[in-house]
C-alpha positions as a Python dict, from the first residue, in 0.01 Angstrom:
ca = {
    (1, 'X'): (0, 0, 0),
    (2, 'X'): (362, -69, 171),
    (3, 'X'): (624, -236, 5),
    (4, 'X'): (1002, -264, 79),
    (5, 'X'): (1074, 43, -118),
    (6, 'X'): (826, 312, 36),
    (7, 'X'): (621, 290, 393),
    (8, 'X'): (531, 536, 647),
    (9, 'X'): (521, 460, 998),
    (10, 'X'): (293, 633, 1234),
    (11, 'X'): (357, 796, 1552),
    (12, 'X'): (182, 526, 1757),
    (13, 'X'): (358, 257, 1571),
    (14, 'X'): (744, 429, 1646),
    (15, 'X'): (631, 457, 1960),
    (16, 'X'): (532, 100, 1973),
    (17, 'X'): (878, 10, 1791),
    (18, 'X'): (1080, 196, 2011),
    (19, 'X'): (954, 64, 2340),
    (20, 'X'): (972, -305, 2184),
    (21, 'X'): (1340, -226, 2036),
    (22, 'X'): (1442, -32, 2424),
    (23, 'X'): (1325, -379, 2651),
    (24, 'X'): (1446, -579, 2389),
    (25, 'X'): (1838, -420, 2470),
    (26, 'X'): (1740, -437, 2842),
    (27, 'X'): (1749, -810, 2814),
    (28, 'X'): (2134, -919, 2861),
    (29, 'X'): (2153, -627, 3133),
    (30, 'X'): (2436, -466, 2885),
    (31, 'X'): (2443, -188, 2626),
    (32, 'X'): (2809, -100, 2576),
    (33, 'X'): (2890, 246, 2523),
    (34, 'X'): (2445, 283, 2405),
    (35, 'X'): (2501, 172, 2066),
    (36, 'X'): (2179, -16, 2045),
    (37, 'X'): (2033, 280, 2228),
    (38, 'X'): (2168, 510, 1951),
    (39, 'X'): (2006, 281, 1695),
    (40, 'X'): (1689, 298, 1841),
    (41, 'X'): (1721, 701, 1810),
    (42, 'X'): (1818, 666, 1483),
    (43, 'X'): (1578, 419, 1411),
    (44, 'X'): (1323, 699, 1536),
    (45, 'X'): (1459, 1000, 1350),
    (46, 'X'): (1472, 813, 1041),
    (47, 'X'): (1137, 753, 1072),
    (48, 'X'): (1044, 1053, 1092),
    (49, 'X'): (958, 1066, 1476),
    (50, 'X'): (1270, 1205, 1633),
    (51, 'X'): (1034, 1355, 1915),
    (52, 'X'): (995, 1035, 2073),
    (53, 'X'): (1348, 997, 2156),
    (54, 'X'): (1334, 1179, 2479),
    (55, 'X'): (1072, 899, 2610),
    (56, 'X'): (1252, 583, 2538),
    (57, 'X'): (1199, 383, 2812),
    (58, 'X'): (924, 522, 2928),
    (59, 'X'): (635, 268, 2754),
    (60, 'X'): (580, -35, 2840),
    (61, 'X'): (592, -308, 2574),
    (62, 'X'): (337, -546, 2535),
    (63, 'X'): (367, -779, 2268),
    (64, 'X'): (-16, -804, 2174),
    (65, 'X'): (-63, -481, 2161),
    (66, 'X'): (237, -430, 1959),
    (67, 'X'): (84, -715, 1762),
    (68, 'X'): (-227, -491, 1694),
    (69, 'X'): (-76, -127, 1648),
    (70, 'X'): (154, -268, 1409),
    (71, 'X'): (-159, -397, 1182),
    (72, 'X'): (5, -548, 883),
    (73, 'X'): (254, -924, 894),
    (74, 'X'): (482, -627, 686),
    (75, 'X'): (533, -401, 956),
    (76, 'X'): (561, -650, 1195),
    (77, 'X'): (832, -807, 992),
    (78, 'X'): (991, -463, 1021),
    (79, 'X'): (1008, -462, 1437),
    (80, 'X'): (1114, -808, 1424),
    (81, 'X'): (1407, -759, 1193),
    (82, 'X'): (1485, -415, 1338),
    (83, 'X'): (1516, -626, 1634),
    (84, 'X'): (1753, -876, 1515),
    (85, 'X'): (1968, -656, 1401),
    (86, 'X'): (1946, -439, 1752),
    (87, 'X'): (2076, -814, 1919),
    (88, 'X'): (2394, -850, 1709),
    (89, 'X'): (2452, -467, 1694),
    (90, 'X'): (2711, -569, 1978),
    (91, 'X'): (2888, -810, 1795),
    (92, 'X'): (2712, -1099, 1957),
    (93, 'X'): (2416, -1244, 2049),
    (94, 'X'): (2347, -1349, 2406),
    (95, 'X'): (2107, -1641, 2505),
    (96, 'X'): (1899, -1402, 2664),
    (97, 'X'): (1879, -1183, 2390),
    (98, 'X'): (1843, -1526, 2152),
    (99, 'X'): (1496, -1663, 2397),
    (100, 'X'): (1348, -1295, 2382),
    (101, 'X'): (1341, -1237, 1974),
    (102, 'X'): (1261, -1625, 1961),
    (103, 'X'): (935, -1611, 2150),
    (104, 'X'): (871, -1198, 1992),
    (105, 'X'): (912, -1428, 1668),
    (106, 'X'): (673, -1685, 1680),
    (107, 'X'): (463, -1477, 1863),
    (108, 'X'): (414, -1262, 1594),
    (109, 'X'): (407, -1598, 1347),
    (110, 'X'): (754, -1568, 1182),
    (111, 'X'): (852, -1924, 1110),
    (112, 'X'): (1178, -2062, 1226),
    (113, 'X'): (1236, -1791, 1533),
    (114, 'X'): (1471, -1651, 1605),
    (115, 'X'): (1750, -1829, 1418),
    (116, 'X'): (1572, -1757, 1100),
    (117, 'X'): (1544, -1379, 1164),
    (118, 'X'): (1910, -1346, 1273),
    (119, 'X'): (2004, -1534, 920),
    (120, 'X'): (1782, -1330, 709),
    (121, 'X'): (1928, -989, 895),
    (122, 'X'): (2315, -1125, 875),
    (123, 'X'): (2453, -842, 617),
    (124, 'X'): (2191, -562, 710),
    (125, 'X'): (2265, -271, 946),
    (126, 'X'): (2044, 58, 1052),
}
């Protein structure tokens, strides 16, 4: 069973993570000095996965089959608040970056989009 306290993610689901997390930063065209690429690498080390770092940005993401390999609405919640905080990592949160975890939101069926993962992720850091 997963619960906030204790989860393991599988390789294929880092992987899946990671290449969601790398197009995600992609999106406003700007990763100042690669601080939301250093979250995604510690994102995968803490996870126990470090040898994927050396392919980020080589998967494609595709949203449904992210939607799959992710399994459970708890995991899912995971990438999508992982993702939120990846956005305001920068200090800011472009439009760009705004319409991408809105339709990644209610794509994966978290009500109120993006705004409402961006409020529920406001004090929390990687």
């Amino acid at each position: 069973m997963q619960n906030e306290s204790s989860f393991d993610i599988s390789h294929d689901q880092a992987r899946v993570i990671a290449a969601g997390l790398h197009t995600l930063s992609l999106v406003d065209g700007a990763d100042a000095g690669g601080q939301e690429r250093a979250l995604i690498e510690e994102f995968l080390r803490d996870a126990g996965h470090p040898d994927l770092i050396a392919v980020i940005g080589n998967d494609m993401f595709d949203p449904a089959t992210a939607y799959q390999v992710l399994g459970t609405r708890f995991l899912r919640r995971v990438f999508l608040e992982a993702a939120a905080i990846l956005v305001r990592s920068d200090g800011r949160v472009t439009d760009a970056e705004r319409e991408a975890l809105d339709w990644l939101s209610r794509g994966f069926g978290v009500d109120g989009g993006a705004d409402a993962l961006l409020a529920s992720t406001a004090a929390q850091q990687f």
